Amino acid sequence: MAESRRLTKNEKRRIKAKQLISNHVQTSNGSIAEVSSGLDKRLNIQNGKEDTSKSSNSITSLGLDLDVDIEYVSAEYANVSGIDPKLLEHYQAVAQHFSKPEELLSAVNISKGDEESKGNDSDRQSKELAKKDDEQAVVKTQLSKKKKKLLSRMSIAELKRSVTRPEVVEAHDITSSDPLFLVSIKSSRNTVPVPRHWCQIRKYLQGKRGVEKQPFQLPEFIAETGIAKIREAVSEQEALKKGKQKARERVKPKMGKIDIDYQVLHDAFFKYQTKPKLSGHGELYYEGKEFEINLKEKKPGMLSTELKAALGIQENVVMPPPWLINMQRYGLPPSYPNLRIPGLNAPLPAGGTYGFHPGGWGKPPVDEYGRPLYGDVFGTAVSEEFGAQDATAAAVDRKKRWGALEEKEEEEEEEE
């Protein structure tokens, strides 16, 4: 007889697994049979074949956790035989005051469901709060120095609310170590601002690389001496010379080529010299400043020759500006409440007449009583002022100087 071969570990595992599967199938078949028998008994209970006490014992004896829904149905006494109908009506009237089993069970189920939902909601809220607290704790522990610095930084709105001059506040002021002190320095008098190109990425004046540089021009008081014409004539003569002549002049140069009268130079520098345009205190150069229009020389109400030509107003003819009629209708511009405009709050110039004909100055703005609305349109107040000025001028002695010392005649007589 050949010796029996030993089983390997894998074979033993397979046999063990097969035995477990077969045992599980047998137990499942037995439980299914028990469940089926229990269900049959339950059907018999509902059909009235067995008592309720026996059915409850049989169901509990199964040892199974069955989800059995018990439905209570109230009895109907309408078709009951052997009872007096009057007594039945009286009994039904009494029974109506009490709730039925179905209503009681439905109310209990609803209350249980509400309690469960409330409990679930409260549990969810508590869990969410706990999660948020944990996240905040994690964030606090994980915040770097840079993020902490950003969180402790003031906003621009808060900084503007806490200072006296919010128009000085800039976007980068909140990044300073003490923004309130910085804004107080900027708002103090005669402070010079930092150049605006300090925070620009590109280099200073890099945008002017492609722009053609304008040639230098002599000031007017030097150009009027005629030195530019003399230099041009000398340069033309030197261009016509040959190389030997130029080399000879280098060795022995001739002096006095550009001779200007001394008196002309003296008058140019001491009589007609004008100051150049200088920047004021705190004014710094920035890119494109020379292309800005200087509005300090412009005055409101004064029409330049270029503007008159653009509006079609002739030079020697007294004509109103085209916006005068709208000003007479709507009033003075709000930016210039004290501006004197002829035909609106000042009398017309010599030769001007009211009317809507070509060259007319419209209608004087007056109220229903003929009184001017915006000022002295007819020039009556000016004449009264001039009359008062003439009276004061007549009362004042023009020959006598104010503040002059009086002559002491008595002292002179004593000395004699």
CSV table of C-alpha atoms in Angstrom, one decimal:
chain,number,residue,atom,x,y,z
A,1,MET,CA,0.0,0.0,0.0
A,2,ALA,CA,1.3,3.4,-0.9
A,3,GLU,CA,1.6,5.9,1.9
A,4,SER,CA,-1.1,8.6,1.9
A,5,ARG,CA,0.1,12.0,0.8
A,6,ARG,CA,0.0,14.9,3.3
A,7,LEU,CA,-2.3,17.8,2.5
A,8,THR,CA,-0.7,21.1,1.9
A,9,LYS,CA,-1.7,24.3,3.7
A,10,ASN,CA,-3.6,25.6,0.7
A,11,GLU,CA,-5.6,22.4,0.3
A,12,LYS,CA,-6.5,22.5,4.1
A,13,ARG,CA,-7.7,26.0,3.7
A,14,ARG,CA,-9.9,25.1,0.7
A,15,ILE,CA,-11.5,22.2,2.6
A,16,LYS,CA,-12.2,24.3,5.6
A,17,ALA,CA,-13.8,27.0,3.4
A,18,LYS,CA,-16.0,24.4,1.7
A,19,GLN,CA,-17.2,23.1,5.1
A,20,LEU,CA,-18.0,26.6,6.3
A,21,ILE,CA,-20.1,27.3,3.2
A,22,SER,CA,-22.0,24.0,3.5
A,23,ASN,CA,-22.8,24.7,7.2
A,24,HIS,CA,-24.0,28.2,6.4
A,25,VAL,CA,-26.3,26.9,3.7
A,26,GLN,CA,-27.8,24.4,6.1
A,27,THR,CA,-28.5,27.0,8.8
A,28,SER,CA,-30.0,29.4,6.3
A,29,ASN,CA,-32.4,26.7,5.0
A,30,GLY,CA,-33.5,26.0,8.6
A,31,SER,CA,-34.1,29.6,9.4
A,32,ILE,CA,-36.0,30.1,6.2
A,33,ALA,CA,-38.2,27.2,7.2
A,34,GLU,CA,-38.8,28.6,10.6
A,35,VAL,CA,-39.6,32.0,9.2
A,36,SER,CA,-42.1,30.5,6.7
A,37,SER,CA,-43.8,28.5,9.5
A,38,GLY,CA,-44.0,31.6,11.6
A,39,LEU,CA,-45.6,33.6,8.8
A,40,ASP,CA,-48.1,30.8,8.2
A,41,LYS,CA,-49.1,31.0,11.9
A,42,ARG,CA,-49.4,34.8,11.6
A,43,LEU,CA,-51.8,34.4,8.7
A,44,ASN,CA,-53.8,32.0,10.7
A,45,ILE,CA,-53.9,34.5,13.6
A,46,GLN,CA,-55.2,37.2,11.2
A,47,ASN,CA,-57.8,34.8,9.8
A,48,GLY,CA,-59.0,34.0,13.4
A,49,LYS,CA,-58.0,30.4,13.6
A,50,GLU,CA,-55.9,30.8,16.7
A,51,ASP,CA,-56.0,33.1,19.8
A,52,THR,CA,-53.9,36.2,20.1
A,53,SER,CA,-52.1,34.8,23.2
A,54,LYS,CA,-51.0,31.7,21.3
A,55,SER,CA,-49.9,33.7,18.2
A,56,SER,CA,-47.7,36.0,20.3
A,57,ASN,CA,-46.1,33.0,22.0
A,58,SER,CA,-45.5,31.3,18.7
A,59,ILE,CA,-43.9,34.5,17.2
A,60,THR,CA,-41.6,35.0,20.2
A,61,SER,CA,-40.7,31.4,20.3
A,62,LEU,CA,-39.2,31.6,16.9
A,63,GLY,CA,-36.4,33.7,18.3
A,64,LEU,CA,-36.3,36.0,15.2
A,65,ASP,CA,-36.2,39.7,15.0
A,66,LEU,CA,-39.2,40.3,12.7
A,67,ASP,CA,-40.4,43.8,11.9
A,68,VAL,CA,-44.1,43.2,12.4
A,69,ASP,CA,-46.4,46.2,11.8
A,70,ILE,CA,-49.5,45.8,14.0
A,71,GLU,CA,-52.5,47.7,12.6
A,72,TYR,CA,-55.4,48.5,14.9
A,73,VAL,CA,-58.8,48.8,13.3
A,74,SER,CA,-61.8,50.1,15.3
A,75,ALA,CA,-65.0,48.1,15.3
A,76,GLU,CA,-68.0,49.3,13.3
A,77,TYR,CA,-71.4,49.0,15.2
A,78,ALA,CA,-73.6,49.9,12.3
A,79,ASN,CA,-74.4,46.4,11.3
A,80,VAL,CA,-74.6,44.7,14.7
A,81,SER,CA,-77.6,42.5,15.2
A,82,GLY,CA,-79.5,41.9,18.4
A,83,ILE,CA,-79.0,45.4,19.9
A,84,ASP,CA,-81.7,48.0,20.2
A,85,PRO,CA,-81.1,50.7,17.5
A,86,LYS,CA,-81.8,53.6,20.0
A,87,LEU,CA,-79.3,52.2,22.4
A,88,LEU,CA,-76.8,51.8,19.6
A,89,GLU,CA,-77.2,55.4,18.5
A,90,HIS,CA,-76.7,56.5,22.2
A,91,TYR,CA,-73.5,54.4,22.3
A,92,GLN,CA,-72.2,55.9,19.0
A,93,ALA,CA,-72.8,59.4,20.3
A,94,VAL,CA,-70.8,58.7,23.4
A,95,ALA,CA,-68.0,57.0,21.4
A,96,GLN,CA,-67.6,60.1,19.1
A,97,HIS,CA,-66.2,62.1,22.0
A,98,PHE,CA,-63.2,59.7,22.2
A,99,SER,CA,-60.4,59.3,19.6
A,100,LYS,CA,-60.1,56.2,17.6
A,101,PRO,CA,-57.1,53.8,17.9
A,102,GLU,CA,-55.9,54.7,14.4
A,103,GLU,CA,-55.7,58.4,15.3
A,104,LEU,CA,-53.9,57.7,18.5
A,105,LEU,CA,-51.3,55.5,16.8
A,106,SER,CA,-50.8,58.0,14.0
A,107,ALA,CA,-50.2,60.9,16.5
A,108,VAL,CA,-47.7,58.8,18.4
A,109,ASN,CA,-45.8,57.9,15.3
A,110,ILE,CA,-45.7,61.6,14.2
A,111,SER,CA,-44.4,62.7,17.6
A,112,LYS,CA,-41.8,60.0,17.5
A,113,GLY,CA,-40.7,61.0,14.0
A,114,ASP,CA,-40.5,64.7,15.1
A,115,GLU,CA,-38.4,63.8,18.1
A,116,GLU,CA,-36.1,61.7,16.0
A,117,SER,CA,-35.7,64.5,13.4
A,118,LYS,CA,-35.1,67.1,16.1
A,119,GLY,CA,-32.6,64.8,17.7
A,120,ASN,CA,-30.9,64.2,14.4
A,121,ASP,CA,-30.8,68.0,13.6
A,122,SER,CA,-29.3,68.8,17.0
A,123,ASP,CA,-26.7,66.0,16.5
A,124,ARG,CA,-25.8,67.3,13.1
A,125,GLN,CA,-25.5,70.9,14.4
A,126,SER,CA,-23.4,69.8,17.3
A,127,LYS,CA,-21.2,67.8,14.9
A,128,GLU,CA,-20.9,70.7,12.5
A,129,LEU,CA,-19.9,73.1,15.3
A,130,ALA,CA,-17.4,70.6,16.6
A,131,LYS,CA,-15.9,70.3,13.1
A,132,LYS,CA,-15.7,74.1,12.7
A,133,ASP,CA,-14.0,74.4,16.1
A,134,ASP,CA,-11.6,71.7,15.1
A,135,GLU,CA,-10.9,73.4,11.8
A,136,GLN,CA,-10.4,76.8,13.4
A,137,ALA,CA,-8.0,75.3,15.9
A,138,VAL,CA,-6.1,73.6,13.1
A,139,VAL,CA,-6.0,76.9,11.1
A,140,LYS,CA,-4.8,78.8,14.2
A,141,THR,CA,-2.1,76.3,14.8
A,142,GLN,CA,-1.1,76.2,11.1
A,143,LEU,CA,-1.1,80.0,10.4
A,144,SER,CA,2.3,81.3,9.4
A,145,LYS,CA,3.8,84.6,10.4
A,146,LYS,CA,2.9,86.1,7.1
A,147,LYS,CA,-0.8,85.2,7.4
A,148,LYS,CA,-1.0,86.4,10.9
A,149,LYS,CA,0.5,89.7,9.8
A,150,LEU,CA,-2.1,90.0,7.0
A,151,LEU,CA,-5.0,89.2,9.4
A,152,SER,CA,-3.8,91.9,11.9
A,153,ARG,CA,-3.5,94.5,9.1
A,154,MET,CA,-6.0,97.4,8.9
A,155,SER,CA,-8.2,97.8,5.9
A,156,ILE,CA,-8.2,101.0,3.8
A,157,ALA,CA,-11.8,101.9,5.0
A,158,GLU,CA,-10.8,101.6,8.6
A,159,LEU,CA,-7.7,103.7,8.1
A,160,LYS,CA,-9.7,106.4,6.3
A,161,ARG,CA,-12.3,106.5,9.1
A,162,SER,CA,-9.7,106.9,11.8
A,163,VAL,CA,-7.7,109.9,10.3
A,164,THR,CA,-8.6,113.5,9.9
A,165,ARG,CA,-7.6,113.8,6.2
A,166,PRO,CA,-8.7,110.6,4.4
A,167,GLU,CA,-7.8,112.1,1.0
A,168,VAL,CA,-4.1,111.6,1.8
A,169,VAL,CA,-4.5,107.8,2.3
A,170,GLU,CA,-3.2,105.6,-0.4
A,171,ALA,CA,-3.6,101.8,-1.1
A,172,HIS,CA,-0.1,100.9,0.1
A,173,ASP,CA,-0.3,102.9,3.4
A,174,ILE,CA,-1.8,99.9,5.2
A,175,THR,CA,1.4,97.9,4.7
A,176,SER,CA,3.5,100.1,6.9
A,177,SER,CA,4.4,99.2,10.5
A,178,ASP,CA,2.4,102.2,11.8
A,179,PRO,CA,-0.1,103.4,9.2
A,180,LEU,CA,-1.7,106.1,11.5
A,181,PHE,CA,1.6,107.7,12.1
A,182,LEU,CA,2.4,107.6,8.4
A,183,VAL,CA,-0.8,109.3,7.5
A,184,SER,CA,-0.3,112.0,10.2
A,185,ILE,CA,3.1,112.8,8.6
A,186,LYS,CA,1.7,112.9,5.1
A,187,SER,CA,-1.2,115.2,6.2
A,188,SER,CA,1.1,117.7,8.0
A,189,ARG,CA,2.1,121.0,6.3
A,190,ASN,CA,5.0,121.4,3.9
A,191,THR,CA,5.7,117.6,3.6
A,192,VAL,CA,7.3,116.4,0.3
A,193,PRO,CA,5.7,113.2,-1.0
A,194,VAL,CA,7.8,110.2,-2.0
A,195,PRO,CA,8.2,110.0,-5.8
A,196,ARG,CA,5.4,107.9,-7.3
A,197,HIS,CA,7.8,105.6,-9.3
A,198,TRP,CA,9.1,103.9,-6.1
A,199,CYS,CA,6.5,101.1,-6.4
A,200,GLN,CA,6.7,100.8,-10.2
A,201,ILE,CA,8.1,97.6,-11.6
A,202,ARG,CA,9.7,99.2,-14.7
A,203,LYS,CA,12.7,101.4,-14.5
A,204,TYR,CA,12.5,105.2,-14.0
A,205,LEU,CA,11.8,107.1,-17.3
A,206,GLN,CA,11.8,103.8,-19.3
A,207,GLY,CA,8.8,105.0,-21.3
A,208,LYS,CA,10.7,107.9,-22.8
A,209,ARG,CA,13.2,105.7,-24.6
A,210,GLY,CA,11.3,105.8,-27.9
A,211,VAL,CA,10.3,109.5,-27.6
A,212,GLU,CA,12.5,111.9,-29.6
A,213,LYS,CA,14.3,114.4,-27.4
A,214,GLN,CA,13.6,118.0,-28.3
A,215,PRO,CA,16.7,120.1,-29.1
A,216,PHE,CA,17.8,122.7,-26.5
A,217,GLN,CA,16.5,126.2,-27.2
A,218,LEU,CA,18.2,129.3,-26.0
A,219,PRO,CA,16.2,131.6,-23.7
A,220,GLU,CA,14.5,134.5,-25.4
A,221,PHE,CA,16.7,137.3,-23.9
A,222,ILE,CA,19.8,135.5,-25.1
A,223,ALA,CA,18.4,134.6,-28.6
A,224,GLU,CA,17.5,138.3,-29.1
A,225,THR,CA,21.2,139.3,-29.0
A,226,GLY,CA,21.7,137.5,-32.4
A,227,ILE,CA,24.4,135.1,-31.2
A,228,ALA,CA,22.7,132.1,-32.9
A,229,LYS,CA,22.9,133.8,-36.3
A,230,ILE,CA,26.6,134.6,-35.7
A,231,ARG,CA,27.4,131.0,-34.7
A,232,GLU,CA,25.6,129.7,-37.8
A,233,ALA,CA,27.6,132.0,-40.1
A,234,VAL,CA,30.9,130.9,-38.4
A,235,SER,CA,30.0,127.2,-38.7
A,236,GLU,CA,29.2,127.6,-42.4
A,237,GLN,CA,32.6,129.3,-43.0
A,238,GLU,CA,34.4,126.4,-41.2
A,239,ALA,CA,32.6,123.9,-43.3
A,240,LEU,CA,34.0,125.4,-46.5
A,241,LYS,CA,37.6,125.3,-45.3
A,242,LYS,CA,40.0,122.5,-46.3
A,243,GLY,CA,41.8,120.1,-44.1
A,244,LYS,CA,45.1,122.0,-44.1
A,245,GLN,CA,43.4,125.3,-43.1
A,246,LYS,CA,41.7,123.5,-40.2
A,247,ALA,CA,45.0,121.9,-39.1
A,248,ARG,CA,46.6,125.3,-39.3
A,249,GLU,CA,43.9,126.9,-37.2
A,250,ARG,CA,44.3,124.2,-34.5
A,251,VAL,CA,47.9,125.2,-34.2
A,252,LYS,CA,47.4,128.9,-34.4
A,253,PRO,CA,43.7,129.6,-33.6
A,254,LYS,CA,42.2,133.0,-34.5
A,255,MET,CA,40.4,134.8,-31.7
A,256,GLY,CA,37.5,137.2,-31.9
A,257,LYS,CA,35.4,135.5,-34.4
A,258,ILE,CA,32.2,135.8,-32.5
A,259,ASP,CA,32.2,139.4,-31.4
A,260,ILE,CA,29.1,140.9,-29.8
A,261,ASP,CA,28.7,144.4,-28.5
A,262,TYR,CA,29.3,144.5,-24.8
A,263,GLN,CA,26.3,146.8,-24.2
A,264,VAL,CA,24.0,144.3,-26.0
A,265,LEU,CA,25.1,141.5,-23.7
A,266,HIS,CA,24.8,143.8,-20.6
A,267,ASP,CA,21.2,144.7,-21.5
A,268,ALA,CA,20.3,141.1,-22.2
A,269,PHE,CA,21.5,139.8,-18.9
A,270,PHE,CA,20.7,142.8,-16.6
A,271,LYS,CA,17.6,144.4,-18.2
A,272,TYR,CA,15.7,141.8,-20.2
A,273,GLN,CA,16.7,138.6,-18.4
A,274,THR,CA,13.6,136.5,-17.3
A,275,LYS,CA,13.5,133.8,-14.7
A,276,PRO,CA,13.1,130.2,-15.9
A,277,LYS,CA,10.2,128.1,-14.9
A,278,LEU,CA,11.1,126.4,-11.7
A,279,SER,CA,9.3,123.8,-9.7
A,280,GLY,CA,7.7,124.8,-6.4
A,281,HIS,CA,8.2,123.3,-3.0
A,282,GLY,CA,7.2,119.6,-3.0
A,283,GLU,CA,6.7,119.4,-6.8
A,284,LEU,CA,8.6,116.4,-8.2
A,285,TYR,CA,9.1,115.4,-11.8
A,286,TYR,CA,7.4,112.4,-13.1
A,287,GLU,CA,7.1,110.8,-16.5
A,288,GLY,CA,4.9,112.9,-18.9
A,289,LYS,CA,4.8,116.0,-16.7
A,290,GLU,CA,6.1,118.2,-19.5
A,291,PHE,CA,3.1,117.2,-21.7
A,292,GLU,CA,0.5,118.4,-19.2
A,293,ILE,CA,-1.4,121.6,-19.8
A,294,ASN,CA,-0.7,124.3,-17.3
A,295,LEU,CA,-4.1,125.7,-16.3
A,296,LYS,CA,-2.7,128.3,-13.8
A,297,GLU,CA,-2.4,130.9,-16.6
A,298,LYS,CA,-6.0,130.3,-17.7
A,299,LYS,CA,-8.7,132.4,-16.0
A,300,PRO,CA,-12.4,131.6,-16.1
A,301,GLY,CA,-14.4,134.0,-18.1
A,302,MET,CA,-11.5,135.2,-20.2
A,303,LEU,CA,-11.6,134.1,-23.9
A,304,SER,CA,-8.3,133.6,-25.6
A,305,THR,CA,-7.8,134.4,-29.3
A,306,GLU,CA,-7.7,130.7,-30.2
A,307,LEU,CA,-11.0,130.1,-28.4
A,308,LYS,CA,-12.6,133.1,-30.1
A,309,ALA,CA,-11.5,131.8,-33.5
A,310,ALA,CA,-12.8,128.3,-32.7
A,311,LEU,CA,-16.2,129.8,-31.6
A,312,GLY,CA,-16.4,132.1,-34.7
A,313,ILE,CA,-16.3,135.3,-32.6
A,314,GLN,CA,-14.7,138.2,-34.4
A,315,GLU,CA,-11.9,140.1,-32.8
A,316,ASN,CA,-13.2,143.7,-33.1
A,317,VAL,CA,-16.9,143.0,-32.8
A,318,VAL,CA,-18.7,142.8,-29.4
A,319,MET,CA,-20.4,139.4,-29.5
A,320,PRO,CA,-21.6,137.2,-26.6
A,321,PRO,CA,-20.4,133.7,-26.0
A,322,PRO,CA,-22.7,130.9,-27.2
A,323,TRP,CA,-23.4,129.7,-23.6
A,324,LEU,CA,-24.8,133.0,-22.3
A,325,ILE,CA,-28.4,132.2,-23.1
A,326,ASN,CA,-28.3,128.9,-21.2
A,327,MET,CA,-26.7,130.7,-18.3
A,328,GLN,CA,-29.4,133.3,-18.3
A,329,ARG,CA,-31.9,130.4,-18.1
A,330,TYR,CA,-30.2,128.2,-15.5
A,331,GLY,CA,-28.0,130.6,-13.6
A,332,LEU,CA,-24.3,130.8,-12.7
A,333,PRO,CA,-22.0,127.7,-12.9
A,334,PRO,CA,-21.9,126.1,-9.5
A,335,SER,CA,-18.0,126.0,-9.6
A,336,TYR,CA,-17.7,129.7,-10.0
A,337,PRO,CA,-20.4,131.4,-7.9
A,338,ASN,CA,-18.6,134.8,-7.7
A,339,LEU,CA,-17.7,135.0,-11.4
A,340,ARG,CA,-18.8,138.2,-13.2
A,341,ILE,CA,-20.3,137.4,-16.6
A,342,PRO,CA,-21.7,140.3,-18.8
A,343,GLY,CA,-25.3,139.9,-19.5
A,344,LEU,CA,-25.9,137.6,-16.5
A,345,ASN,CA,-24.7,139.4,-13.3
A,346,ALA,CA,-22.7,142.3,-14.8
A,347,PRO,CA,-23.6,145.1,-17.3
A,348,LEU,CA,-23.0,144.7,-21.0
A,349,PRO,CA,-19.8,145.9,-22.6
A,350,ALA,CA,-19.8,149.1,-24.7
A,351,GLY,CA,-21.7,148.5,-27.9
A,352,GLY,CA,-23.6,145.4,-26.7
A,353,THR,CA,-27.4,145.2,-26.8
A,354,TYR,CA,-30.0,142.8,-25.5
A,355,GLY,CA,-32.0,140.6,-27.9
A,356,PHE,CA,-32.0,137.4,-29.8
A,357,HIS,CA,-30.8,138.8,-33.2
A,358,PRO,CA,-27.3,137.9,-34.5
A,359,GLY,CA,-24.9,139.5,-32.1
A,360,GLY,CA,-27.6,140.0,-29.4
A,361,TRP,CA,-27.0,139.3,-25.7
A,362,GLY,CA,-30.3,137.5,-25.0
A,363,LYS,CA,-32.7,138.6,-22.3
A,364,PRO,CA,-31.6,140.0,-18.9
A,365,PRO,CA,-32.5,137.5,-16.1
A,366,VAL,CA,-35.1,139.3,-14.0
A,367,ASP,CA,-38.0,138.3,-11.8
A,368,GLU,CA,-41.7,139.3,-12.3
A,369,TYR,CA,-41.0,142.7,-10.7
A,370,GLY,CA,-38.1,143.5,-13.0
A,371,ARG,CA,-35.4,142.9,-10.3
A,372,PRO,CA,-32.2,141.2,-11.5
A,373,LEU,CA,-31.9,137.6,-10.3
A,374,TYR,CA,-28.1,137.0,-10.2
A,375,GLY,CA,-26.5,140.5,-9.9
A,376,ASP,CA,-26.4,144.0,-11.3
A,377,VAL,CA,-27.2,143.4,-15.0
A,378,PHE,CA,-28.2,147.0,-15.8
A,379,GLY,CA,-25.2,148.7,-14.0
A,380,THR,CA,-27.2,150.7,-11.5
A,381,ALA,CA,-25.2,149.6,-8.5
A,382,VAL,CA,-21.9,150.4,-10.2
A,383,SER,CA,-22.9,154.0,-10.7
A,384,GLU,CA,-24.0,154.3,-7.1
A,385,GLU,CA,-20.6,152.9,-6.0
A,386,PHE,CA,-18.7,155.2,-8.2
A,387,GLY,CA,-20.8,158.2,-6.8
A,388,ALA,CA,-19.9,157.2,-3.2
A,389,GLN,CA,-16.3,156.8,-4.2
A,390,ASP,CA,-16.2,160.3,-5.7
A,391,ALA,CA,-17.7,161.8,-2.6
A,392,THR,CA,-15.1,160.1,-0.4
A,393,ALA,CA,-12.3,161.2,-2.8
A,394,ALA,CA,-13.5,164.8,-2.6
A,395,ALA,CA,-13.4,164.7,1.2
A,396,VAL,CA,-9.8,163.3,1.2
A,397,ASP,CA,-7.0,165.8,0.6
A,398,ARG,CA,-4.8,164.2,-2.1
A,399,LYS,CA,-2.0,166.6,-1.8
A,400,LYS,CA,-1.2,165.8,1.8
A,401,ARG,CA,0.6,162.5,2.3
A,402,TRP,CA,-0.5,160.2,4.9
A,403,GLY,CA,2.0,159.6,7.7
A,404,ALA,CA,4.1,162.7,7.0
A,405,LEU,CA,5.6,164.5,10.0
A,406,GLU,CA,4.2,167.8,10.9
A,407,GLU,CA,6.5,170.8,10.9
A,408,LYS,CA,7.3,172.2,14.3
A,409,GLU,CA,7.2,176.0,13.9
A,410,GLU,CA,7.3,176.8,17.6
A,411,GLU,CA,10.7,175.1,18.0
A,412,GLU,CA,12.2,177.0,15.1
A,413,GLU,CA,11.1,180.3,16.5
A,414,GLU,CA,12.7,179.5,19.9
A,415,GLU,CA,16.0,178.6,18.2
A,416,GLU,CA,16.0,182.0,16.4
